[in-house]
Every structure is written in structure tokens, then in C-alpha cells.
Coordinates of C-alpha atoms in Angstrom, one line a residue:
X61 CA -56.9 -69.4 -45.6
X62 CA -57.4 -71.3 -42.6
X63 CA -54.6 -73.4 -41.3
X64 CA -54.4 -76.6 -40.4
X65 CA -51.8 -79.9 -39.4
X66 CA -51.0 -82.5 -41.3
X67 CA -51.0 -85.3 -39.3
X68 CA -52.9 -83.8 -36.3
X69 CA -54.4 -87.5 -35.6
X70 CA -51.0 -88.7 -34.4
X71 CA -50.8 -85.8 -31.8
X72 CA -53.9 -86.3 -30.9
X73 CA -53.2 -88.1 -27.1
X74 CA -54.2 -90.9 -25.7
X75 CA -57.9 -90.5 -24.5
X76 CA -56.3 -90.2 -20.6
X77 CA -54.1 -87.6 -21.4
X78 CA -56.4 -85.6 -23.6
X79 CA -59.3 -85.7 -20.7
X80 CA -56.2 -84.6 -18.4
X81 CA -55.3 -81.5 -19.7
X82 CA -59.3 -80.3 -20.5
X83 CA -59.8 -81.1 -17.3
X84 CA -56.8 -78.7 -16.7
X85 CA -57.9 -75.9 -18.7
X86 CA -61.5 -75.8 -17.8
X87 CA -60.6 -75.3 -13.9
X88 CA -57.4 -72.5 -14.9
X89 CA -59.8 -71.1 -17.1
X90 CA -62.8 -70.9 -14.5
X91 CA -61.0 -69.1 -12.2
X92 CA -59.2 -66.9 -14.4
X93 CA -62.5 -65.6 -15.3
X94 CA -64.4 -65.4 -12.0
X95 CA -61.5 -63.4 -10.8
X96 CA -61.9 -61.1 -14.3
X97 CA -65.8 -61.2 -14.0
X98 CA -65.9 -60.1 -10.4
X99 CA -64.5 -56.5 -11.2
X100 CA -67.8 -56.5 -13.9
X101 CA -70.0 -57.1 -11.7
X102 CA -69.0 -54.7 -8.9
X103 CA -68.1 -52.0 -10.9
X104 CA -71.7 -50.1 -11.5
X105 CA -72.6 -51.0 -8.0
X106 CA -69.7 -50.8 -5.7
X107 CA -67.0 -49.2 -7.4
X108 CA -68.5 -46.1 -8.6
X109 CA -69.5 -45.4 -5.0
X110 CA -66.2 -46.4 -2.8
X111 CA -63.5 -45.2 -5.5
X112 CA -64.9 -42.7 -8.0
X113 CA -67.5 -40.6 -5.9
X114 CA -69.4 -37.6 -8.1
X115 CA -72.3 -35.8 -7.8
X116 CA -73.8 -37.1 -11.0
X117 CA -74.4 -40.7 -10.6
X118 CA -74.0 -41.7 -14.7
X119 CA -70.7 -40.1 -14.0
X120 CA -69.4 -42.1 -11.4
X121 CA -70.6 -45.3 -13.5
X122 CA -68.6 -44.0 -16.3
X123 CA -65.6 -43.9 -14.3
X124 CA -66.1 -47.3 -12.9
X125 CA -66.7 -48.5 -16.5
X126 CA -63.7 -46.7 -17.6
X127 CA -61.4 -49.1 -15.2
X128 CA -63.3 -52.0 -16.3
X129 CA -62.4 -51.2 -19.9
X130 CA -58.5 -50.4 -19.4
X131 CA -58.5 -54.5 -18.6
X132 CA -60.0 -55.0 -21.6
X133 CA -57.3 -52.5 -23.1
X134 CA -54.5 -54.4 -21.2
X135 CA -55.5 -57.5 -22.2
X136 CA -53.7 -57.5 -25.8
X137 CA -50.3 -56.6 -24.2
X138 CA -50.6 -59.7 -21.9
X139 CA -51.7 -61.5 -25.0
X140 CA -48.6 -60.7 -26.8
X141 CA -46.4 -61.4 -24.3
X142 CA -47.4 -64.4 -23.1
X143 CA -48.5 -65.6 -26.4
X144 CA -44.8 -65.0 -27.3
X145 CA -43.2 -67.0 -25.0
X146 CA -45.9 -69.8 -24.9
X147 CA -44.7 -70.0 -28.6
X148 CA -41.1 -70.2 -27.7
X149 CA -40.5 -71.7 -24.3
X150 CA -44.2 -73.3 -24.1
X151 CA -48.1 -73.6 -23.3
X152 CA -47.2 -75.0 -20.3
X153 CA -45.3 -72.7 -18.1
X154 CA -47.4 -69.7 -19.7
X155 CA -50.8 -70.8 -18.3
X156 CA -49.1 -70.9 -14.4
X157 CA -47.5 -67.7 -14.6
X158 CA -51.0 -66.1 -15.7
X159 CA -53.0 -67.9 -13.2
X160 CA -50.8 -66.2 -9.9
X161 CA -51.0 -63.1 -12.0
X162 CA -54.4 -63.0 -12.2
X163 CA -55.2 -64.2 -8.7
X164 CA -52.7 -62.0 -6.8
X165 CA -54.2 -58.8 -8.5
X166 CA -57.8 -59.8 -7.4
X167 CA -56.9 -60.3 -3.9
X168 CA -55.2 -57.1 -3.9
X169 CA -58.3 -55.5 -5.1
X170 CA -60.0 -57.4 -1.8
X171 CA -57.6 -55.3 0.1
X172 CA -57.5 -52.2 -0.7
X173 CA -58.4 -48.9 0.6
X174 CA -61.3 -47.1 -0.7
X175 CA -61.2 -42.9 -1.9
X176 CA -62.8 -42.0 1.6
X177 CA -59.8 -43.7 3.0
X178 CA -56.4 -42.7 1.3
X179 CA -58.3 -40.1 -1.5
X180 CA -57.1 -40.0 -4.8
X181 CA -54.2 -43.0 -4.7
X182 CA -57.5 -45.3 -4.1
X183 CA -59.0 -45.4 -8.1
X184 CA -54.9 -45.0 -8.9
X185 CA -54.2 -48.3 -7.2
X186 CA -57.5 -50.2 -8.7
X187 CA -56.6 -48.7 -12.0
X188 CA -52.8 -50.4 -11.5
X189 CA -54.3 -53.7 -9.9
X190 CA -57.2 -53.7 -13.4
X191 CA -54.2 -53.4 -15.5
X192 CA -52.3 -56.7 -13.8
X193 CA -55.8 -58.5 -14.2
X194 CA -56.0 -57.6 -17.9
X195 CA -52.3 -59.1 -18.7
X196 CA -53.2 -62.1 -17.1
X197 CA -56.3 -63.0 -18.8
X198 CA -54.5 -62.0 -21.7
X199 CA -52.0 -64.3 -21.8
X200 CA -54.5 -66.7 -20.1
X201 CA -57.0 -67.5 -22.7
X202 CA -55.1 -68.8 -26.3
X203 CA -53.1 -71.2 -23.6
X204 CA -55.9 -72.4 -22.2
X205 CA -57.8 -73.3 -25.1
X206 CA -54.4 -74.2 -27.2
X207 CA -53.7 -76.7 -24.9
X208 CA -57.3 -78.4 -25.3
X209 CA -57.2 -77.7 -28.9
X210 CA -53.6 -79.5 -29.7
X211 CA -53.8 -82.7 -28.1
X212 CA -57.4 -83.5 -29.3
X213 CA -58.0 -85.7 -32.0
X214 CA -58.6 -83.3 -35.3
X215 CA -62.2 -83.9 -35.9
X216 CA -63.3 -83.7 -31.9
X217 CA -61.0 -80.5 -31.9
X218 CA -64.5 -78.3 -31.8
X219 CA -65.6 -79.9 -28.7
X220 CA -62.6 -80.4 -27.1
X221 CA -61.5 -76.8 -27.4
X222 CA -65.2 -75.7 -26.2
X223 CA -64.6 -77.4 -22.8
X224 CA -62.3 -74.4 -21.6
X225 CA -64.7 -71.8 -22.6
X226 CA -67.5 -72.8 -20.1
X227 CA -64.7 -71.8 -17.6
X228 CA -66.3 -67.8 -18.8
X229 CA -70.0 -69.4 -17.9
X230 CA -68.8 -70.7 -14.9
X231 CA -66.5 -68.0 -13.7
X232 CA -69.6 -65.5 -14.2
X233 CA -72.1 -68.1 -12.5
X234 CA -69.6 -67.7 -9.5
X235 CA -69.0 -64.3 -9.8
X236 CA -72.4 -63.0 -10.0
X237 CA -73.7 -65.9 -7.8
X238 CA -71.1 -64.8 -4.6
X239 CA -72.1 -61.3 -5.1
X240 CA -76.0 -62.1 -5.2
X241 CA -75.5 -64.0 -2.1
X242 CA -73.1 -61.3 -0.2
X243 CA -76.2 -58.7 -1.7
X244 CA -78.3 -60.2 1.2
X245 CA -76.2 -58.9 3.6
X246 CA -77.5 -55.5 4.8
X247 CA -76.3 -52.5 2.5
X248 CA -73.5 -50.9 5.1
X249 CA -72.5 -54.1 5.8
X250 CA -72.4 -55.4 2.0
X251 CA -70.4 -51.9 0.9
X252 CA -67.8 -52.2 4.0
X253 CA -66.6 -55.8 3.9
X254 CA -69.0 -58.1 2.5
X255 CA -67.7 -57.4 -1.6
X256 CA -64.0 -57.4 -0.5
X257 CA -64.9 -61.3 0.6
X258 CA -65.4 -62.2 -3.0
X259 CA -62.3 -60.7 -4.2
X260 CA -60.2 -62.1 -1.1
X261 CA -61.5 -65.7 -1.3
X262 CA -59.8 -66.3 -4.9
X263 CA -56.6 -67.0 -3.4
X264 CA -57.8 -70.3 -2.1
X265 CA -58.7 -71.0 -5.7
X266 CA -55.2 -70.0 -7.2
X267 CA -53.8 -72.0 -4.9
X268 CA -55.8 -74.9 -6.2
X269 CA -55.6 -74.1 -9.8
X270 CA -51.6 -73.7 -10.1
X271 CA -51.5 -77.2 -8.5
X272 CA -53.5 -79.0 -11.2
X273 CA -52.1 -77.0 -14.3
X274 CA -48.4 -78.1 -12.7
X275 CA -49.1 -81.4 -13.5
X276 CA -50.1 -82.0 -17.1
X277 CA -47.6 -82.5 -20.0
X278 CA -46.9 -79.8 -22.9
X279 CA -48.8 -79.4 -25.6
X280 CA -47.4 -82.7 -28.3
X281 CA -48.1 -80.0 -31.7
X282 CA -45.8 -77.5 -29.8
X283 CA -43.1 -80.1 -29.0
X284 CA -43.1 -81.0 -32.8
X285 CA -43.2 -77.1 -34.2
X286 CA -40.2 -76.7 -31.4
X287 CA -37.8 -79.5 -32.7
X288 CA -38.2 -78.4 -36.4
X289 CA -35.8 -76.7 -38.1
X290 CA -38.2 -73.9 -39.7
X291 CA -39.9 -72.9 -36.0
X292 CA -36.3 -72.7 -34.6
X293 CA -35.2 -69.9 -37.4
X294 CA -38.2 -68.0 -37.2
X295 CA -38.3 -64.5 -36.2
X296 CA -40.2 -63.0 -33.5
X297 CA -43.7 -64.8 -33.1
X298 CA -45.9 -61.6 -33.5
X299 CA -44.2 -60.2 -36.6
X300 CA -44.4 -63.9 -38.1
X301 CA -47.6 -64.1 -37.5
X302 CA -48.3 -60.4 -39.1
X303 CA -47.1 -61.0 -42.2
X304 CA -48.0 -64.5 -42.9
X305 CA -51.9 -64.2 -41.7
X306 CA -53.2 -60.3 -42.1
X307 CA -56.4 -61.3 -43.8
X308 CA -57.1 -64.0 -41.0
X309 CA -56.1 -61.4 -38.1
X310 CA -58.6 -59.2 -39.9
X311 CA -61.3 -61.5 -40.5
X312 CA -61.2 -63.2 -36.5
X313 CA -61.4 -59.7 -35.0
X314 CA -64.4 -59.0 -37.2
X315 CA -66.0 -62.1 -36.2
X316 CA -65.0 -61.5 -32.6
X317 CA -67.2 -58.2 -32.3
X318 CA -70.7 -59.5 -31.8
X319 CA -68.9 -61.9 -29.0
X320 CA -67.7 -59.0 -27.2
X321 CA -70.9 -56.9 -27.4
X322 CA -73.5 -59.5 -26.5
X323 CA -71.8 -61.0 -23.7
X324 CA -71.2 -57.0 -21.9
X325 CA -74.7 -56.4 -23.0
X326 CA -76.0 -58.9 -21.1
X327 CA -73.4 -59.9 -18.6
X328 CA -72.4 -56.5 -17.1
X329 CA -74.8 -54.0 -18.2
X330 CA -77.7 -56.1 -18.0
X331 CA -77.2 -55.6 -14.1
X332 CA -77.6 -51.9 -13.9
X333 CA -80.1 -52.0 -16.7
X334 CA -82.6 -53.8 -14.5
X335 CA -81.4 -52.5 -11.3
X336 CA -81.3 -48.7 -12.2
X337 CA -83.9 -48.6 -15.0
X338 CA -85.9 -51.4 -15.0
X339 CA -86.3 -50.9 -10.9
X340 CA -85.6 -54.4 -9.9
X341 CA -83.9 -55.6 -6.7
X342 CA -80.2 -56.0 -7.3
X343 CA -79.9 -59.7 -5.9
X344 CA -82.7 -60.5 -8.4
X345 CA -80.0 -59.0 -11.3
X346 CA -77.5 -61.2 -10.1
X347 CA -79.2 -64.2 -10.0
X348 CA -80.5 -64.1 -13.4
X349 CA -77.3 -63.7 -15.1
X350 CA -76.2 -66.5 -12.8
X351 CA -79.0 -68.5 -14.8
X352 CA -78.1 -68.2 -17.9
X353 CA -74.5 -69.1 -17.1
X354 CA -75.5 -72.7 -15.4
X355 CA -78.0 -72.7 -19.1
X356 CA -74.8 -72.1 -21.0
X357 CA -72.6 -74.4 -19.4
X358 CA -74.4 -77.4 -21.4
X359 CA -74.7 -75.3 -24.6
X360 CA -71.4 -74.1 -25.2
X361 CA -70.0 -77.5 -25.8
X362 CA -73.2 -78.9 -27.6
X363 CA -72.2 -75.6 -30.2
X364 CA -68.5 -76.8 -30.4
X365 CA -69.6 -80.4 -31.3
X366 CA -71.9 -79.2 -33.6
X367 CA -69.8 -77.3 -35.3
X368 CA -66.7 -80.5 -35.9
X369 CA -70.1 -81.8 -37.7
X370 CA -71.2 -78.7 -39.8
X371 CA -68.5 -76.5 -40.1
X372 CA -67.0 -73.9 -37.5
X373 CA -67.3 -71.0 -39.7
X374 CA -70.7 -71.7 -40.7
X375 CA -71.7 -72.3 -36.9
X376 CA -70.8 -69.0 -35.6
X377 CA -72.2 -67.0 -38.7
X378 CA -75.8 -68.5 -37.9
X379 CA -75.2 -67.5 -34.3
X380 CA -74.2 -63.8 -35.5
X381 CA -77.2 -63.7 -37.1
X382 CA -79.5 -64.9 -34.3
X383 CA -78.0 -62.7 -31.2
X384 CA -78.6 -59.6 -33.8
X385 CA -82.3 -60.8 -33.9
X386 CA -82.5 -61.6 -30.4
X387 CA -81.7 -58.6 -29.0
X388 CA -84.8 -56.1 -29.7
X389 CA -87.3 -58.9 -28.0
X390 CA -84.5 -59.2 -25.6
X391 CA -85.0 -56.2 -24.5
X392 CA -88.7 -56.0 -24.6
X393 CA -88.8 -58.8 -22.0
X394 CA -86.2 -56.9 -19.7
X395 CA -88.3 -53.7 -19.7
X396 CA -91.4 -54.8 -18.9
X397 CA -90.3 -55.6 -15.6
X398 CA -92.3 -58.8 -15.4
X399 CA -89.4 -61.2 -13.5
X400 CA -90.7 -64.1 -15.7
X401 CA -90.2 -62.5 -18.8
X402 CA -86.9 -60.3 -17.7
X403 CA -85.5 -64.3 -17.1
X404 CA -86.8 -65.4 -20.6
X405 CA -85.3 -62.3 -21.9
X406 CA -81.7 -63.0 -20.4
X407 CA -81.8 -66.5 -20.4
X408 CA -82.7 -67.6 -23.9
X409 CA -80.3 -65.2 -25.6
X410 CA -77.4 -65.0 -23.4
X411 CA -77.8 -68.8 -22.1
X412 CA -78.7 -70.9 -25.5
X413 CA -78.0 -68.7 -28.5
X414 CA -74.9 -66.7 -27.2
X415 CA -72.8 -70.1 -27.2
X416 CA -73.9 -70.9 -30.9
X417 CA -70.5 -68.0 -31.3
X418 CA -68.3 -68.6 -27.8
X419 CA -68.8 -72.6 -28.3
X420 CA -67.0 -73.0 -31.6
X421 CA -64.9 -69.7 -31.4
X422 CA -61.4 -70.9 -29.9
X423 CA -61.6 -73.8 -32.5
X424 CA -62.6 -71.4 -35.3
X425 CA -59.7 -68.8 -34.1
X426 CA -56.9 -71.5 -33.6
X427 CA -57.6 -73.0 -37.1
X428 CA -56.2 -69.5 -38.6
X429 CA -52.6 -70.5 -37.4
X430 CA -50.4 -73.0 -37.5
X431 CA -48.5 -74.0 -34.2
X432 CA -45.1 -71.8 -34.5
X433 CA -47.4 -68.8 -34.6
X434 CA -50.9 -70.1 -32.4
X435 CA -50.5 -69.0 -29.4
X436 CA -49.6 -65.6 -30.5
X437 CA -52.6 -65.3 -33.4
X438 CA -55.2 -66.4 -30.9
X439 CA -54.2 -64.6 -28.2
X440 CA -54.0 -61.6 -30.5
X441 CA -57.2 -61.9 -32.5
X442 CA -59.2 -62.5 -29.1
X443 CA -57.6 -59.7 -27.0
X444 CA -56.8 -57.2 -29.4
X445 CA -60.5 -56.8 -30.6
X446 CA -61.9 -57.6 -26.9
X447 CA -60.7 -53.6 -26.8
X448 CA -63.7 -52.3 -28.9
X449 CA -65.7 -55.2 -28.7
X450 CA -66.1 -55.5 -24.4
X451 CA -64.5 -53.2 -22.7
X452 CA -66.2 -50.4 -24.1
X453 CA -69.4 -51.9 -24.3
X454 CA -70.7 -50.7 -21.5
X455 CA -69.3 -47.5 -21.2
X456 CA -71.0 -47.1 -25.3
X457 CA -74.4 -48.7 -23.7
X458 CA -74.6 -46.4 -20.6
X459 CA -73.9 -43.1 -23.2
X460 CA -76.8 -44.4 -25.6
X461 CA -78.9 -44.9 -23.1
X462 CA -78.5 -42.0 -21.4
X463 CA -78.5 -40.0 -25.0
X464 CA -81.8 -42.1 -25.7
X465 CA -83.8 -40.7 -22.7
X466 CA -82.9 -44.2 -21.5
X467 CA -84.7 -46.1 -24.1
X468 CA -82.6 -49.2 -25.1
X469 CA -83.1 -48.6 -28.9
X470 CA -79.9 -47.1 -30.2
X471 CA -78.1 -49.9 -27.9
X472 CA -80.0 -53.0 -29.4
X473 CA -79.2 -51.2 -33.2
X474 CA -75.9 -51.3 -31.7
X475 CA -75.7 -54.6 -30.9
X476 CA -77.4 -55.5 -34.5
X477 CA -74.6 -53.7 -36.3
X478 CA -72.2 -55.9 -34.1
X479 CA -73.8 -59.1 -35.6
X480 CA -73.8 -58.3 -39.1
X481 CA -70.4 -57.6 -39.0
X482 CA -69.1 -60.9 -36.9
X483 CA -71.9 -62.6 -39.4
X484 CA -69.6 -61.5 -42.8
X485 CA -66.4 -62.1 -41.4
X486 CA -67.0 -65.8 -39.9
X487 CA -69.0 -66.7 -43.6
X488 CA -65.4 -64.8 -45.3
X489 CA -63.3 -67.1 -42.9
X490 CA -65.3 -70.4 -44.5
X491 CA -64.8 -68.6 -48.1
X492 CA -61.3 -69.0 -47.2
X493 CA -61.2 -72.4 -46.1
X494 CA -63.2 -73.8 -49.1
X495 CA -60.6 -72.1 -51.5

């Protein structure tokens, strides 16, 4: 059943300190993101051509996707190892460390040399440097939304811990925004230089970042779990966490699936949907997605307030449901080619009912655990499932397209099946919590 503090009021924070750390986690958590989101973007339009050159084109996509997906594979291991020690030594210290993680591997992707240049050590290196980026996103998300989470007051907790997750909307407004400008460039000059600009420039961002996260205080629910007798003794974090909560491990993954699927669907694949079968320009692409992110900025917290009011379980089951239905008229829209309509059919779903799940979902995950375990159980239930849930989402959508005859059919069942499932797991999570 769903966990939650006795007390949590007290350790709520003084309004000050509260509005402090969001603060804090909303600009880590931005440029975590925009440095994780870049690699999306690039990958079906950049990558496949510099660092994983075939004669078949879906090939070299698929190879580029394949990378993509290993950060999305590496992302649990940095979840359990930073969730570990952010549930021993601290939130705190955790969230630095994976913020010059994070940042040092995207400028090293800015850098380096392409397959033309130093052959097959090229996709080995990006492959190394996708790997550093998934550990540090890993790590990087339960802190960032603990830390939000723990020092609100209980009943604003939804909202409070929505405020880090616009950091994804934002991070892919600047990611795909920075490319869709650098698009304008002419094509040589774009593939030579103009993407490695993008990567490059996140170090003045790091820089910026680590600065603000060093100054906020620990998390006050950790500091308690820390000085009490039972979170001293306990055994390692992870195994802990195992054997107290497997039905709420279960049940988060589960609910985590349409998350992973939608956002892939429409954040990464969307691109080369319209730009290699739809026939639009790429900078158009870019821009749209960039859309919806600005739209979803206002709605993921709207979603987490609204669900402190209704219910956090019952709040992402409805929005399940309606990304399931969304996604055949989604599609319509997109194919017709018709730029107004292909932005009504990115915006509305992916910008306004997409955060009706990602709004409420770091509240609805961190309510499965109690502090001596949190970091660890979020961290876990996010990553872990982000493995079949995004980062093989658009290697799956490419395949059924491409097995299709490149209709989108089998890929929008796909993305139904996706809902359904998160659907019956969030309403099982509020069975639990009722009991």
C-alpha cells in the first residue's frame, strides 16, 4: 500500500526554503534533460549519417536508435547507485555529482570525432559517452523530485513535486528549439559544426546549475530517517526496498509504460515521422515539438495540483486512458500533412493531455516509499521501466512502421496497449491506498 509520513506537515519548510529548493530542482532538472533530449533529437538526423553510415537508410536509424536506447538501458544502474547513496549520505550531494556527470558527457559528445574521421572507435566512443549520460539522468531524477517532494507541505506535495518535471518540457523546448534554429544553417554547414554547438554550449549551463543546487539545505524527511535508529540498521537500500514494496515496484513500472511510450512517440519519433514520411521540412518538426513543450510547461503543474485535490492515482489513470484515445486522431492529423492540423495533432496530446500522467507521477511514485528507501524506489521504478517503456520506443515504432508499409496503425495499437496497461496499474495503486 502506498506509503506515507506521519507528521509530514512539520517537515514541511518554511514557505522560503520550500520555494528555494523547487527553484533548485526545476533548473538541475532542466538541464539534465536538455542535455539527455539533445542525443533524441539528433539521433535520426545526424547521428545515423556521421557515426553509423549504411546503405539502407532504416538501418542506419536503427543504429542510431540503438545508442539512444542503451541510455535508457543505463539509466537504472545510475538509478541504483545514486539512489543508494542519496539514501545514505544524502539528496544533496547526489543531485551535484549527477549534474557534472551529465554535462561533461554531452560536451564530450560536442567534440567528438565522427566514423569518416577515426572509423569504427567513432559510434564506440558515442556509445561510452550515451552510457555516462544515462547514469546521470539516472541518479538525477528521484533527487530531483525527492527534494521538492520532502520539504513541501503534505497536501501541496502534488504540485510542488510537479515543478521539477517541467525541467523534461523545458529541457526538450531547448533542445529541439536550438536544433530547429542551427537547422537554418545550410545542410554542410549544419552536419559539420553547427549540431556539435548545441552539445558544446551545455557546459555554460552546468556551470550554472552546480552553483545553485550547492546552495540549498538537505532534504528535513531525510535528516529525520538518518538520525533514527531503524534507518541506521537497515541493510542495503535496494534489497530493503525489494522486499518491503514488490507489489508497489510492480504496480509503478506498470503505470510508468504509457509515460515512456507517449512521450518517444511524440517527442523523438514524431521528428522523423513527419520529416521522412509525412515530407515536411525538418525545422518545421522541430518547432512543433518545441510547442507543445512551452503548452506543457503550464499543464504539468495544473495536473499535479489537481491531483493533491482528487487523488494522484485516480489523476494519472484518467490520463492513461486519454493518451490511448488520443493517439489514432493523433495520427490522422500528423499524416495529412496539413501544418495546421500536424500542430493540433502534436500539440493537444503531447502538450495538455500527456501531463494529466508526467504532472502527478513523481508524487504518485514517491508516495510508494517511505524515506529510508525513496530515493532508491523512485529512482528504480522510473528508470528501470524507462528500459521498455522509452528507450525502445522508437526503435519498436520505426520496425512497425516499416513492417506496416509505413502506415502508423500497429504503432498507435501499440501505444493503446501501453495505456491500458499504465490505466490498471495506477487505478491498482489507489486500490492499495484505500485499503
Amino acid at each position: 500500500m502506498a506509503v506515507t509520513t506521519a507528521g509530514a506537515n512539520a517537515f514541511g519548510g518554511r514557505e522560503h526554503d520550500v520555494k528555494k529548493v523547487v527553484f533548485a530542482s526545476l533548473v538541475g532538472s532542466t538541464i539534465e534533460w536538455y542535455d539527455f533530449f539533445l542525443y533524441g533529437v539528433v539521433a535520426g538526423i545526424v547521428f545515423n549519417k556521421l557515426y553509423f553510415p549504411a546503405d539502407d537508410p532504416t538501418i542506419s536509424v536503427l543504429l542510431a536508435y540503438a545508442t539512444f536506447a542503451v541510455g535508457f538501458v543505463a539509466r537504472p544502474l545510475g538509478g541504483l547507485v545514486f539512489g543508494h547513496f542519496g539514501d545514505r549520505i544524502g539528496r544533496k550531494t547526489m543531485l551535484v555529482l549527477t549534474l557534472l556527470l551529465m554535462g561533461g558527457a554531452t560536451v564530450l559528445i560536442g567534440l567528438l570525432p565522427t566514423y569518416d574521421q577515426i572509423g569504427i572507435l567513432a559510434p564506440i566512443l558515442l556509445l561510452v559517452l550515451r552510457v555516462a549520460q544515462g547514469i546521470g539522468i539516472g541518479g538525477e531524477w528521484g533527487g530531483a523530485v525527492l527534494m521538492a517532494y520532502e520539504f513541501a507541505p503534505e497536501h501541496k506535495r502534488g504540485f510542488y513535486a510537479s515543478i521539477p518535471q517541467i525541467g523534461l518540457s523545458l529541457g526538450l523546448f531547448m533542445a529541439s528549439g536550438v536544433m530547429a534554429l542551427l537547422t537554418m544553417l545550410p545542410d554542410e554547414a549544419f552536419m559539420a559544426w553547427g549540431w556539435r554547438t548545441a552539445f558544446i554550449a551545455s557546459i555554460v549551463l552546468v556551470v550554472l546549475g552546480t552553483w545553485i543546487r550547492s546552495n540549498i539545505g538537505e532534504s528535513p524527511e531525510f535528516k529525520k530517517a538518518k538520525a533514527e535508529s531503524r534507518a541506521k540498521d537497515q541493510g542495503l537500500p535496494f534489497v530493503d526496498m525489494i522486499k518491503r514494496y514488490p507489489g508497489n515496484v510492480t504496480l509503478g513500472m506498470g503505470a510508468r509504460y504509457i509515460d515512456g511510450v507517449f512521450f518517444n512517440v511524440f517527442a523523438v519519433f514524431s521528428i522523423l515521422y513527419l520529416t521522412q514520411y509525412v515530407g515536411l521540412e525538418r525545422s518545421f518538426a522541430l518547432w512543433t515539438v518545441s510547442g507543445a513543450a512551452i503548452v506543457m510547461v503550464f499543464c504539468i503543474p495544473f495536473f499535479g495540483r489537481l491531483s493533491d485535490r482528487i487523488g494522484r492515482p485516480r489523476t494519472y489513470a484518467m490520463g492513461s486512458a486519454l493518451l490511448a484515445l488520443s493517439v489514432f486522431p493523433a495520427f490522422a492529423l500528423m499524416s495529412s500533412g496539413d501544418p495546421l492540423l500536424v500542430v493540433l495533432g502534436i500539440v493537444l496530446p503531447f502538450g495538455v493531455v500527456y501531463p494529466m500522467c508526467y504532472g502527478p507521477e513523481a508524487a504518485l511514485f514517491s508516495d510508494l516509499f517511505d524515506p529510508s528507501v525513496r530515493y532508491t524506489g523512485v529512482s528504480f521504478v522510473y528508470q528501470f521501466s524507462g528500459i521498455f517503456a522509452s528507450g525502445i520506443t522508437p526503435m519498436i515504432a520505426t520496425w512497425l512502421m516499416a513492417a506496416n508499409d509505413n502506415d502508423p496503425f500497429w504503432l498507435c495499437t501499440y501505444v493503446v496497449f501501453a495505456g491500458l496497461v499504465s490505466m490498471v496499474c495506477a487505478m491498482l495503486i489507489g486500490r492499495r491506498e484505500r485499503r
